[in-house]
Amino acid sequence: MLDTLKKLTGYVSPAGNEENIADYIKAELGAYVDEVTTDPLGNLIAHKKGAGKKLLFAAHMDEIGLMVTYIEENGFLRVSALGGVSAYTALGQRVTFKNGTMGVVGTGSKTDPKDCKLSDLFVDIGAFSREEAEQMVQIGDVAGFVGDFSIFGNCVCSRCLDDRAGCAVLLEAVRQGKDSPNDLYFVFTVQEELGLRGAKTAAFGVMPDYGIALDVTRTGDTPDSKPMAVSVGKGPAIKVKDRSVVAHPSVKNAMADTAERLGIPYQWEVLENGGTDTGAIHLTGGGIPSGCLSIPTRYIHSPAELCAISDLENSVKLLVGLMERAW
Ligand code: CO
Ligand code: ZN
C-alpha cells in the first residue's frame, strides 16, 4: 500500500484537473471490480456487484493548488488559490505545473511574511519577460505544491496525503476485499477541495443506501495544538461531526461495532473546522445515512503532511470489515 501511496502522491491534480490520477486508479482497479465508469464531472465510479445493500465508499482525487490569473511584464505570475491554500505556508515553496513547468513562490518586501495574503505572492518560473513566460504557462494553468514522499519513524510524510492517503486505503481495501454480500461502489471523487462538488453528483448517480467517505482529519497531539481528541497512531478516527455533516448514528455505530469486533483501535472525531465528501453525500436525494472514516494527519494543506503507517493499515482493515458486513 505504501508503494501505491507513493505513486499517488506523484500526480499533480489540483481540483478540476484529476484526469491523470484517475487514469492510474482506473488501471489499478480493473481486475477487482465488475465495471469502472467516469461520470460527466470526472468522478471515477467502480462497481462490484452484490445482492445486498448498496454501499458507496468515496475518497477524493484532487488536491489544493494555485491557478495563474495574470502574467507580469517581467515574467512573474500572479495566482489565485484552488481550495484552502495558506499564503504563509505557500511562501518559499516550489510548485509544479501540469505541463512540468516548475516555479517558486515569492513575495515583495512590503509585507511581513506572517501578514501575507495570496494577492501579495507571485510565482517565479525563471522567465524574464511576459513573452517568455507565455511560452511556459497560460492564464488558467494550475500547479500543485512540491513535497517529497518520505518515511521516518512509523510515519509517512508527503505532499497531499489529503486525500491520497484515503485513495490508497480505498484501493488497498478493494484489493483485499473478498466476498461481500453487498452491492459495492468505490468512488474516487473530483473537486472536493472546492466544496465537495464531485461527491454531490456521484452520490446522486449511485443513490446508495449508505455512504462512507475516507479522508484525513487534523489532530490535537502536537505541542501547543488546539485541543482535539484525535492523535496520530491511535487508530482510524470515526467522524461524529464536522462543519459539513453530523454522522448518521447507524453508520457511525456500524463503524465502531466493526472496529471492536475485529480488534481495531479507533478514536471518535469531532472536527470543528472543515468538511468532507460525507457532507455532500448525506444530503443527496431524500437523504443518505452517511459517515466518514478519517486518517489522523498533521500539517494538513502543507507540502509535508504526516500520518502513521499503522493508522493506514488499520483503516484498510476497518474498511474491508465494513464492505463485508451485513448491513
Ligand atoms: Co483538503
Ligand atoms: Zn481532504
mmCIF file of C-alpha atoms and ligand atoms in Angstrom:
data_model
loop_
_atom_site.group_PDB
_atom_site.id
_atom_site.type_symbol
_atom_site.label_atom_id
_atom_site.label_comp_id
_atom_site.label_asym_id
_atom_site.label_seq_id
_atom_site.Cartn_x
_atom_site.Cartn_y
_atom_site.Cartn_z
ATOM 1 C CA MET A 1 0.000 0.000 0.000
ATOM 2 C CA LEU A 2 2.874 2.428 0.749
ATOM 3 C CA ASP A 3 4.108 1.868 -2.778
ATOM 4 C CA THR A 4 0.664 2.773 -4.138
ATOM 5 C CA LEU A 5 0.520 5.811 -1.840
ATOM 6 C CA LYS A 6 3.915 6.986 -3.078
ATOM 7 C CA LYS A 7 2.758 6.670 -6.700
ATOM 8 C CA LEU A 8 -0.496 8.505 -5.935
ATOM 9 C CA THR A 9 1.354 11.434 -4.332
ATOM 10 C CA GLY A 10 3.416 11.741 -7.529
ATOM 11 C CA TYR A 11 0.431 13.016 -9.550
ATOM 12 C CA VAL A 12 -0.257 16.742 -9.721
ATOM 13 C CA SER A 13 -4.042 17.001 -9.824
ATOM 14 C CA PRO A 14 -5.387 20.257 -8.418
ATOM 15 C CA ALA A 15 -9.192 20.387 -8.200
ATOM 16 C CA GLY A 16 -10.774 20.187 -11.644
ATOM 17 C CA ASN A 17 -7.671 18.556 -13.168
ATOM 18 C CA GLU A 18 -7.866 14.974 -11.965
ATOM 19 C CA GLU A 19 -7.686 13.055 -15.299
ATOM 20 C CA ASN A 20 -4.102 11.824 -14.867
ATOM 21 C CA ILE A 21 -4.558 10.342 -11.403
ATOM 22 C CA ALA A 22 -7.972 8.968 -12.449
ATOM 23 C CA ASP A 23 -6.294 7.027 -15.287
ATOM 24 C CA TYR A 24 -3.836 5.477 -12.852
ATOM 25 C CA ILE A 25 -6.538 4.479 -10.343
ATOM 26 C CA LYS A 26 -8.758 3.115 -13.120
ATOM 27 C CA ALA A 27 -5.968 0.813 -14.300
ATOM 28 C CA GLU A 28 -5.289 -0.359 -10.728
ATOM 29 C CA LEU A 29 -8.983 -1.114 -10.059
ATOM 30 C CA GLY A 30 -9.609 -3.025 -13.274
ATOM 31 C CA ALA A 31 -9.040 -6.586 -12.069
ATOM 32 C CA TYR A 32 -11.002 -6.260 -8.835
ATOM 33 C CA VAL A 33 -14.356 -4.815 -9.899
ATOM 34 C CA ASP A 34 -17.079 -5.542 -12.465
ATOM 35 C CA GLU A 35 -17.203 -2.123 -14.050
ATOM 36 C CA VAL A 36 -15.444 1.249 -13.906
ATOM 37 C CA THR A 37 -17.093 4.333 -15.350
ATOM 38 C CA THR A 38 -16.331 8.048 -15.341
ATOM 39 C CA ASP A 39 -19.246 10.419 -14.775
ATOM 40 C CA PRO A 40 -19.634 13.771 -16.580
ATOM 41 C CA LEU A 41 -17.745 15.712 -13.876
ATOM 42 C CA GLY A 42 -14.853 13.237 -13.883
ATOM 43 C CA ASN A 43 -15.637 11.122 -10.819
ATOM 44 C CA LEU A 44 -14.350 7.560 -11.195
ATOM 45 C CA ILE A 45 -17.059 5.089 -10.173
ATOM 46 C CA ALA A 46 -16.155 1.409 -9.728
ATOM 47 C CA HIS A 47 -18.895 -1.148 -9.154
ATOM 48 C CA LYS A 48 -18.519 -4.590 -7.575
ATOM 49 C CA LYS A 49 -21.911 -6.200 -7.899
ATOM 50 C CA GLY A 50 -23.695 -7.842 -4.986
ATOM 51 C CA ALA A 51 -27.252 -8.660 -3.929
ATOM 52 C CA GLY A 52 -27.263 -6.796 -0.619
ATOM 53 C CA LYS A 53 -27.292 -3.140 0.382
ATOM 54 C CA LYS A 54 -25.850 -0.527 -1.907
ATOM 55 C CA LEU A 55 -22.773 0.941 -0.187
ATOM 56 C CA LEU A 56 -20.813 3.896 -1.507
ATOM 57 C CA PHE A 57 -17.217 4.457 -0.396
ATOM 58 C CA ALA A 58 -15.601 7.712 -1.518
ATOM 59 C CA ALA A 59 -12.116 9.241 -1.470
ATOM 60 C CA HIS A 60 -11.172 12.440 -3.293
ATOM 61 C CA MET A 61 -8.520 12.541 -6.015
ATOM 62 C CA ASP A 62 -7.990 16.303 -6.139
ATOM 63 C CA GLU A 63 -5.558 18.435 -4.186
ATOM 64 C CA ILE A 64 -5.218 22.123 -3.309
ATOM 65 C CA GLY A 65 -3.153 24.245 -5.701
ATOM 66 C CA LEU A 66 -2.611 27.540 -7.473
ATOM 67 C CA MET A 67 -4.086 28.907 -10.722
ATOM 68 C CA VAL A 68 -2.406 31.521 -12.923
ATOM 69 C CA THR A 69 -4.519 34.687 -13.056
ATOM 70 C CA TYR A 70 -2.098 37.198 -14.603
ATOM 71 C CA ILE A 71 1.407 37.353 -16.060
ATOM 72 C CA GLU A 72 3.507 40.429 -15.185
ATOM 73 C CA GLU A 73 5.612 42.286 -17.811
ATOM 74 C CA ASN A 74 8.749 40.858 -16.198
ATOM 75 C CA GLY A 75 7.553 37.245 -16.329
ATOM 76 C CA PHE A 76 6.308 36.731 -12.778
ATOM 77 C CA LEU A 77 2.945 35.001 -12.334
ATOM 78 C CA ARG A 78 0.081 36.142 -10.153
ATOM 79 C CA VAL A 79 -2.071 33.319 -8.838
ATOM 80 C CA SER A 80 -5.281 32.531 -7.030
ATOM 81 C CA ALA A 81 -5.998 29.582 -4.758
ATOM 82 C CA LEU A 82 -7.705 26.337 -5.675
ATOM 83 C CA GLY A 83 -9.006 25.278 -2.275
ATOM 84 C CA GLY A 84 -7.608 26.074 1.162
ATOM 85 C CA VAL A 85 -4.132 27.422 0.408
ATOM 86 C CA SER A 86 -2.485 29.484 3.153
ATOM 87 C CA ALA A 87 -0.219 32.247 1.814
ATOM 88 C CA TYR A 88 2.085 31.808 4.803
ATOM 89 C CA THR A 89 2.538 28.091 4.068
ATOM 90 C CA ALA A 90 2.874 28.656 0.315
ATOM 91 C CA LEU A 91 5.663 31.227 0.615
ATOM 92 C CA GLY A 92 9.049 29.790 -0.315
ATOM 93 C CA GLN A 93 7.592 26.532 -1.658
ATOM 94 C CA ARG A 94 8.233 25.078 -5.082
ATOM 95 C CA VAL A 95 5.319 24.308 -7.374
ATOM 96 C CA THR A 96 4.895 22.069 -10.433
ATOM 97 C CA PHE A 97 2.503 22.858 -13.254
ATOM 98 C CA LYS A 98 0.681 20.089 -15.060
ATOM 99 C CA ASN A 99 2.916 20.540 -18.107
ATOM 100 C CA GLY A 100 6.026 20.078 -15.962
ATOM 101 C CA THR A 101 6.972 23.769 -15.643
ATOM 102 C CA MET A 102 8.364 24.457 -12.180
ATOM 103 C CA GLY A 103 8.374 27.590 -10.077
ATOM 104 C CA VAL A 104 8.913 29.009 -6.611
ATOM 105 C CA VAL A 105 6.525 31.181 -4.601
ATOM 106 C CA GLY A 106 7.920 34.566 -3.537
ATOM 107 C CA THR A 107 6.703 37.887 -2.195
ATOM 108 C CA GLY A 108 7.801 41.533 -2.243
ATOM 109 C CA SER A 109 9.446 43.155 0.759
ATOM 110 C CA LYS A 110 6.454 45.355 1.604
ATOM 111 C CA THR A 111 4.503 42.764 3.561
ATOM 112 C CA ASP A 112 5.678 40.865 6.615
ATOM 113 C CA PRO A 113 5.524 37.154 5.653
ATOM 114 C CA LYS A 114 3.128 36.466 8.525
ATOM 115 C CA ASP A 115 0.654 39.024 7.147
ATOM 116 C CA CYS A 116 0.908 37.876 3.523
ATOM 117 C CA LYS A 117 -2.229 37.280 1.536
ATOM 118 C CA LEU A 118 -2.275 35.262 -1.655
ATOM 119 C CA SER A 119 -2.521 38.531 -3.604
ATOM 120 C CA ASP A 120 0.906 39.548 -2.189
ATOM 121 C CA LEU A 121 2.552 36.465 -3.674
ATOM 122 C CA PHE A 122 3.963 35.700 -7.104
ATOM 123 C CA VAL A 123 5.357 32.593 -8.764
ATOM 124 C CA ASP A 124 8.814 32.815 -10.322
ATOM 125 C CA ILE A 125 9.164 30.298 -13.162
ATOM 126 C CA GLY A 126 12.566 31.559 -14.290
ATOM 127 C CA ALA A 127 11.103 33.606 -17.157
ATOM 128 C CA PHE A 128 12.337 37.174 -17.686
ATOM 129 C CA SER A 129 9.506 38.615 -19.745
ATOM 130 C CA ARG A 130 5.781 38.101 -20.289
ATOM 131 C CA GLU A 131 6.501 36.654 -23.743
ATOM 132 C CA GLU A 132 8.939 34.136 -22.303
ATOM 133 C CA ALA A 133 6.525 33.166 -19.510
ATOM 134 C CA GLU A 134 3.705 32.694 -22.043
ATOM 135 C CA GLN A 135 5.801 30.030 -23.747
ATOM 136 C CA MET A 136 5.720 28.092 -20.452
ATOM 137 C CA VAL A 137 2.266 28.672 -18.939
ATOM 138 C CA GLN A 138 -1.095 30.186 -19.831
ATOM 139 C CA ILE A 139 -3.738 32.019 -17.837
ATOM 140 C CA GLY A 140 -5.779 29.347 -16.034
ATOM 141 C CA ASP A 141 -2.965 26.787 -15.798
ATOM 142 C CA VAL A 142 -2.770 25.039 -12.427
ATOM 143 C CA ALA A 143 0.105 23.985 -10.195
ATOM 144 C CA GLY A 144 0.479 21.770 -7.132
ATOM 145 C CA PHE A 145 2.996 22.124 -4.310
ATOM 146 C CA VAL A 146 6.177 20.053 -4.399
ATOM 147 C CA GLY A 147 6.832 17.769 -1.417
ATOM 148 C CA ASP A 148 8.854 14.558 -1.252
ATOM 149 C CA PHE A 149 7.441 11.265 -0.085
ATOM 150 C CA SER A 150 9.459 10.111 2.942
ATOM 151 C CA ILE A 151 9.077 7.532 5.652
ATOM 152 C CA PHE A 152 10.518 8.235 9.078
ATOM 153 C CA GLY A 153 9.794 6.596 12.391
ATOM 154 C CA ASN A 154 6.472 4.868 11.921
ATOM 155 C CA CYS A 155 5.113 7.693 9.815
ATOM 156 C CA VAL A 156 4.710 8.778 6.217
ATOM 157 C CA CYS A 157 5.383 12.419 5.357
ATOM 158 C CA SER A 158 4.424 13.696 1.926
ATOM 159 C CA ARG A 159 2.583 16.218 -0.187
ATOM 160 C CA CYS A 160 -1.179 15.691 -0.462
ATOM 161 C CA LEU A 161 -1.799 12.838 1.901
ATOM 162 C CA ASP A 162 -5.088 14.798 1.761
ATOM 163 C CA ASP A 163 -6.532 12.715 0.221
ATOM 164 C CA ARG A 164 -4.108 10.336 -1.475
ATOM 165 C CA ALA A 165 -3.999 8.535 1.894
ATOM 166 C CA GLY A 166 -7.753 7.941 1.550
ATOM 167 C CA CYS A 167 -7.349 6.863 -2.098
ATOM 168 C CA ALA A 168 -4.553 4.417 -1.192
ATOM 169 C CA VAL A 169 -6.560 2.937 1.696
ATOM 170 C CA LEU A 170 -9.628 2.525 -0.520
ATOM 171 C CA LEU A 171 -7.600 0.908 -3.336
ATOM 172 C CA GLU A 172 -5.960 -1.475 -0.889
ATOM 173 C CA ALA A 173 -9.332 -2.405 0.658
ATOM 174 C CA VAL A 174 -10.678 -3.133 -2.841
ATOM 175 C CA ARG A 175 -7.664 -5.405 -3.465
ATOM 176 C CA GLN A 176 -8.063 -7.227 -0.136
ATOM 177 C CA GLY A 177 -11.872 -7.445 -0.073
ATOM 178 C CA LYS A 178 -13.224 -10.911 -0.820
ATOM 179 C CA ASP A 179 -16.825 -11.981 -0.912
ATOM 180 C CA SER A 180 -19.178 -9.268 0.123
ATOM 181 C CA PRO A 181 -22.938 -9.683 0.454
ATOM 182 C CA ASN A 182 -23.251 -6.015 -0.528
ATOM 183 C CA ASP A 183 -23.518 -4.055 -3.758
ATOM 184 C CA LEU A 184 -20.313 -2.042 -3.593
ATOM 185 C CA TYR A 185 -19.467 1.268 -5.238
ATOM 186 C CA PHE A 186 -15.960 2.670 -4.891
ATOM 187 C CA VAL A 187 -15.933 6.298 -5.927
ATOM 188 C CA PHE A 188 -12.868 8.458 -6.455
ATOM 189 C CA THR A 189 -14.236 11.971 -6.459
ATOM 190 C CA VAL A 190 -13.195 15.273 -8.040
ATOM 191 C CA GLN A 191 -13.196 18.847 -6.710
ATOM 192 C CA GLU A 192 -13.599 18.069 -3.013
ATOM 193 C CA GLU A 193 -11.274 20.931 -2.132
ATOM 194 C CA LEU A 194 -13.597 23.419 -3.870
ATOM 195 C CA GLY A 195 -16.644 22.446 -1.825
ATOM 196 C CA LEU A 196 -17.403 18.720 -2.140
ATOM 197 C CA ARG A 197 -18.543 19.180 -5.731
ATOM 198 C CA GLY A 198 -17.778 15.791 -7.280
ATOM 199 C CA ALA A 199 -19.274 13.800 -4.411
ATOM 200 C CA LYS A 200 -22.554 15.620 -4.962
ATOM 201 C CA THR A 201 -23.135 14.281 -8.474
ATOM 202 C CA ALA A 202 -21.503 10.906 -7.805
ATOM 203 C CA ALA A 203 -23.808 10.189 -4.861
ATOM 204 C CA PHE A 204 -26.825 11.265 -6.908
ATOM 205 C CA GLY A 205 -25.755 8.976 -9.759
ATOM 206 C CA VAL A 206 -25.306 5.951 -7.494
ATOM 207 C CA MET A 207 -28.040 6.727 -4.931
ATOM 208 C CA PRO A 208 -26.687 4.302 -2.314
ATOM 209 C CA ASP A 209 -28.331 3.020 0.877
ATOM 210 C CA TYR A 210 -25.302 4.140 2.903
ATOM 211 C CA GLY A 211 -22.338 6.425 2.209
ATOM 212 C CA ILE A 212 -18.872 6.446 3.766
ATOM 213 C CA ALA A 213 -16.132 8.904 2.816
ATOM 214 C CA LEU A 214 -12.449 8.426 3.572
ATOM 215 C CA ASP A 215 -10.403 11.499 4.237
ATOM 216 C CA VAL A 216 -7.758 12.935 6.529
ATOM 217 C CA THR A 217 -8.577 14.839 9.708
ATOM 218 C CA ARG A 218 -6.486 17.107 11.887
ATOM 219 C CA THR A 219 -5.128 16.125 15.284
ATOM 220 C CA GLY A 220 -4.571 17.670 18.696
ATOM 221 C CA ASP A 221 -1.338 15.886 19.541
ATOM 222 C CA THR A 222 1.429 18.355 18.665
ATOM 223 C CA PRO A 223 2.996 20.859 21.121
ATOM 224 C CA ASP A 224 0.572 23.688 21.952
ATOM 225 C CA SER A 225 -2.026 22.461 19.457
ATOM 226 C CA LYS A 226 -5.659 23.427 19.738
ATOM 227 C CA PRO A 227 -7.365 20.761 21.885
ATOM 228 C CA MET A 228 -8.763 17.913 19.798
ATOM 229 C CA ALA A 229 -9.206 14.315 20.944
ATOM 230 C CA VAL A 230 -7.530 12.752 17.890
ATOM 231 C CA SER A 231 -3.893 11.606 17.778
ATOM 232 C CA VAL A 232 -1.664 10.189 15.070
ATOM 233 C CA GLY A 233 -1.066 6.461 15.661
ATOM 234 C CA LYS A 234 -4.099 5.717 17.819
ATOM 235 C CA GLY A 235 -6.166 4.195 15.026
ATOM 236 C CA PRO A 236 -8.600 5.411 12.385
ATOM 237 C CA ALA A 237 -10.953 8.160 13.539
ATOM 238 C CA ILE A 238 -14.699 7.677 13.228
ATOM 239 C CA LYS A 239 -16.297 11.010 12.454
ATOM 240 C CA VAL A 240 -19.049 12.248 14.751
ATOM 241 C CA LYS A 241 -19.276 15.751 13.309
ATOM 242 C CA ASP A 242 -17.555 18.376 11.208
ATOM 243 C CA ARG A 243 -18.832 21.551 9.583
ATOM 244 C CA SER A 244 -20.434 19.662 6.709
ATOM 245 C CA VAL A 245 -22.193 16.788 8.479
ATOM 246 C CA VAL A 246 -23.349 15.119 11.652
ATOM 247 C CA ALA A 247 -22.561 11.448 11.001
ATOM 248 C CA HIS A 248 -25.632 9.218 10.922
ATOM 249 C CA PRO A 249 -25.854 7.114 14.119
ATOM 250 C CA SER A 250 -26.436 3.876 12.159
ATOM 251 C CA VAL A 251 -23.237 4.347 10.133
ATOM 252 C CA LYS A 252 -21.139 5.698 12.999
ATOM 253 C CA ASN A 253 -22.174 2.806 15.232
ATOM 254 C CA ALA A 254 -21.647 0.220 12.479
ATOM 255 C CA MET A 255 -18.102 1.534 12.121
ATOM 256 C CA ALA A 256 -17.401 1.336 15.861
ATOM 257 C CA ASP A 257 -19.008 -2.133 16.169
ATOM 258 C CA THR A 258 -16.936 -3.430 13.263
ATOM 259 C CA ALA A 259 -13.731 -1.996 14.751
ATOM 260 C CA GLU A 260 -14.468 -3.616 18.114
ATOM 261 C CA ARG A 261 -15.366 -6.967 16.576
ATOM 262 C CA LEU A 262 -12.111 -7.001 14.585
ATOM 263 C CA GLY A 263 -9.961 -5.645 17.436
ATOM 264 C CA ILE A 264 -9.040 -2.467 15.543
ATOM 265 C CA PRO A 265 -8.206 0.600 17.687
ATOM 266 C CA TYR A 266 -10.310 3.669 16.831
ATOM 267 C CA GLN A 267 -10.996 7.198 18.052
ATOM 268 C CA TRP A 268 -14.028 9.474 17.864
ATOM 269 C CA GLU A 269 -13.551 12.587 15.780
ATOM 270 C CA VAL A 270 -15.228 15.953 16.286
ATOM 271 C CA LEU A 271 -13.668 18.356 13.783
ATOM 272 C CA GLU A 272 -14.525 21.989 14.424
ATOM 273 C CA ASN A 273 -13.490 23.339 11.039
ATOM 274 C CA GLY A 274 -13.538 21.740 7.619
ATOM 275 C CA GLY A 275 -15.733 19.227 5.890
ATOM 276 C CA THR A 276 -15.523 16.118 3.731
ATOM 277 C CA ASP A 277 -17.372 14.402 0.909
ATOM 278 C CA THR A 278 -19.712 12.945 3.559
ATOM 279 C CA GLY A 279 -21.258 16.416 3.754
ATOM 280 C CA ALA A 280 -22.369 16.240 0.120
ATOM 281 C CA ILE A 281 -23.294 12.543 0.124
ATOM 282 C CA HIS A 282 -25.715 12.678 3.070
ATOM 283 C CA LEU A 283 -27.767 15.497 1.520
ATOM 284 C CA THR A 284 -28.379 13.603 -1.718
ATOM 285 C CA GLY A 285 -31.899 12.676 -2.869
ATOM 286 C CA GLY A 286 -34.196 12.140 0.076
ATOM 287 C CA GLY A 287 -31.107 11.832 2.344
ATOM 288 C CA ILE A 288 -28.473 9.106 2.674
ATOM 289 C CA PRO A 289 -27.261 7.826 6.069
ATOM 290 C CA SER A 290 -23.548 8.590 5.910
ATOM 291 C CA GLY A 291 -20.356 8.563 7.900
ATOM 292 C CA CYS A 292 -16.646 9.109 7.485
ATOM 293 C CA LEU A 293 -13.501 7.171 8.269
ATOM 294 C CA SER A 294 -10.724 9.679 8.907
ATOM 295 C CA ILE A 295 -6.978 9.217 8.891
ATOM 296 C CA PRO A 296 -5.371 11.342 11.642
ATOM 297 C CA THR A 297 -2.936 13.676 9.861
ATOM 298 C CA ARG A 298 -0.706 16.547 10.954
ATOM 299 C CA TYR A 299 0.146 19.681 8.921
ATOM 300 C CA ILE A 300 -2.833 19.275 6.541
ATOM 301 C CA HIS A 301 -2.701 21.518 3.447
ATOM 302 C CA SER A 302 1.079 21.888 3.701
ATOM 303 C CA PRO A 303 3.604 20.195 1.368
ATOM 304 C CA ALA A 304 4.663 17.926 4.261
ATOM 305 C CA GLU A 305 1.605 16.250 5.758
ATOM 306 C CA LEU A 306 2.249 13.401 8.194
ATOM 307 C CA CYS A 307 0.306 10.292 9.208
ATOM 308 C CA ALA A 308 1.073 6.942 10.859
ATOM 309 C CA ILE A 309 1.571 3.783 8.811
ATOM 310 C CA SER A 310 -0.342 1.807 11.462
ATOM 311 C CA ASP A 311 -3.368 4.099 11.036
ATOM 312 C CA LEU A 312 -3.334 3.464 7.285
ATOM 313 C CA GLU A 313 -3.162 -0.299 7.830
ATOM 314 C CA ASN A 314 -5.938 -0.268 10.433
ATOM 315 C CA SER A 315 -8.082 1.890 8.145
ATOM 316 C CA VAL A 316 -7.799 -0.767 5.425
ATOM 317 C CA LYS A 317 -8.851 -3.484 7.907
ATOM 318 C CA LEU A 318 -11.817 -1.453 9.088
ATOM 319 C CA LEU A 319 -12.878 -0.662 5.548
ATOM 320 C CA VAL A 320 -12.719 -4.313 4.488
ATOM 321 C CA GLY A 321 -14.801 -5.159 7.579
ATOM 322 C CA LEU A 322 -17.408 -2.575 6.564
ATOM 323 C CA MET A 323 -17.526 -3.874 2.990
ATOM 324 C CA GLU A 324 -18.094 -7.458 4.168
ATOM 325 C CA ARG A 325 -20.521 -6.698 6.998
ATOM 326 C CA ALA A 326 -24.236 -7.436 6.645
ATOM 327 C CA TRP A 327 -25.927 -4.005 6.614
HETATM 328 CO CO CO B 1 -8.184 19.104 1.966
HETATM 329 ZN ZN ZN B 2 -9.426 16.000 2.017
#
